[in-house]
């Protein structure tokens, strides 16, 4: 898993579905901007500013790993 799962599986699945629906609504031409806005909004809720940097690095490592696979 990309990051440590702290949510119950049902809630994680609900969040995944809500995000997928919103991405479809935003459309392919605006999905990157939409995701950036979501990420910035969520980052403003983090008590530790360094946590966002950790999540970004983890996501980049995961993408690189997928490219190599």
mmCIF file of C-alpha atoms in Angstrom:
data_model
loop_
_atom_site.group_PDB
_atom_site.id
_atom_site.type_symbol
_atom_site.label_atom_id
_atom_site.label_comp_id
_atom_site.label_asym_id
_atom_site.label_seq_id
_atom_site.Cartn_x
_atom_site.Cartn_y
_atom_site.Cartn_z
ATOM 1 C CA UNK A 1 0.000 0.000 0.000
ATOM 2 C CA UNK A 2 1.199 3.484 -0.833
ATOM 3 C CA UNK A 3 0.747 4.888 2.679
ATOM 4 C CA UNK A 4 -0.104 3.424 6.049
ATOM 5 C CA UNK A 5 -3.818 2.713 6.162
ATOM 6 C CA UNK A 6 -5.409 4.274 9.226
ATOM 7 C CA UNK A 7 -9.020 4.271 8.018
ATOM 8 C CA UNK A 8 -11.361 1.305 8.178
ATOM 9 C CA UNK A 9 -11.549 -0.463 4.803
ATOM 10 C CA UNK A 10 -15.159 0.597 4.236
ATOM 11 C CA UNK A 11 -14.381 4.269 4.715
ATOM 12 C CA UNK A 12 -11.296 4.038 2.516
ATOM 13 C CA UNK A 13 -13.418 2.450 -0.218
ATOM 14 C CA UNK A 14 -16.065 5.179 0.139
ATOM 15 C CA UNK A 15 -13.394 7.873 -0.163
ATOM 16 C CA UNK A 16 -11.926 6.130 -3.214
ATOM 17 C CA UNK A 17 -15.334 6.026 -4.887
ATOM 18 C CA UNK A 18 -16.092 9.681 -4.099
ATOM 19 C CA UNK A 19 -12.739 10.715 -5.552
ATOM 20 C CA UNK A 20 -13.273 8.607 -8.687
ATOM 21 C CA UNK A 21 -16.704 10.139 -9.251
ATOM 22 C CA UNK A 22 -15.332 13.650 -8.791
ATOM 23 C CA UNK A 23 -12.434 12.932 -11.182
ATOM 24 C CA UNK A 24 -14.921 11.790 -13.821
ATOM 25 C CA UNK A 25 -16.933 14.948 -13.274
ATOM 26 C CA UNK A 26 -13.829 17.158 -13.545
ATOM 27 C CA UNK A 27 -12.919 15.487 -16.827
ATOM 28 C CA UNK A 28 -9.509 14.510 -18.194
ATOM 29 C CA UNK A 29 -8.549 18.067 -19.098
ATOM 30 C CA UNK A 30 -8.994 19.304 -15.518
ATOM 31 C CA UNK A 31 -8.176 16.230 -13.421
ATOM 32 C CA UNK A 32 -4.619 17.353 -12.597
ATOM 33 C CA UNK A 33 -5.825 20.742 -11.355
ATOM 34 C CA UNK A 34 -8.639 19.083 -9.425
ATOM 35 C CA UNK A 35 -6.234 16.661 -7.731
ATOM 36 C CA UNK A 36 -3.855 19.511 -6.884
ATOM 37 C CA UNK A 37 -6.712 21.427 -5.243
ATOM 38 C CA UNK A 38 -7.764 18.357 -3.257
ATOM 39 C CA UNK A 39 -4.165 17.754 -2.153
ATOM 40 C CA UNK A 40 -3.693 21.362 -1.056
ATOM 41 C CA UNK A 41 -6.986 21.382 0.824
ATOM 42 C CA UNK A 42 -6.087 18.136 2.609
ATOM 43 C CA UNK A 43 -2.567 19.373 3.371
ATOM 44 C CA UNK A 44 -4.021 22.383 5.172
ATOM 45 C CA UNK A 45 -5.576 19.900 7.625
ATOM 46 C CA UNK A 46 -2.265 18.267 8.521
ATOM 47 C CA UNK A 47 -0.860 19.246 11.909
ATOM 48 C CA UNK A 48 2.693 18.488 10.733
ATOM 49 C CA UNK A 49 3.746 20.439 7.623
ATOM 50 C CA UNK A 50 6.520 17.918 6.960
ATOM 51 C CA UNK A 51 3.961 15.149 6.562
ATOM 52 C CA UNK A 52 2.919 16.429 3.131
ATOM 53 C CA UNK A 53 6.537 16.249 1.961
ATOM 54 C CA UNK A 54 6.683 12.631 3.161
ATOM 55 C CA UNK A 55 3.485 11.756 1.298
ATOM 56 C CA UNK A 56 4.765 13.425 -1.888
ATOM 57 C CA UNK A 57 8.036 11.508 -1.728
ATOM 58 C CA UNK A 58 6.207 8.237 -1.091
ATOM 59 C CA UNK A 59 3.892 8.832 -4.047
ATOM 60 C CA UNK A 60 6.827 9.638 -6.339
ATOM 61 C CA UNK A 61 8.688 6.498 -5.230
ATOM 62 C CA UNK A 62 5.546 4.469 -5.881
ATOM 63 C CA UNK A 63 5.215 5.912 -9.395
ATOM 64 C CA UNK A 64 8.857 5.137 -10.151
ATOM 65 C CA UNK A 65 8.362 1.592 -8.869
ATOM 66 C CA UNK A 66 5.351 1.123 -11.155
ATOM 67 C CA UNK A 67 7.361 2.364 -14.146
ATOM 68 C CA UNK A 68 10.070 -0.210 -13.454
ATOM 69 C CA UNK A 69 7.607 -3.084 -13.047
#
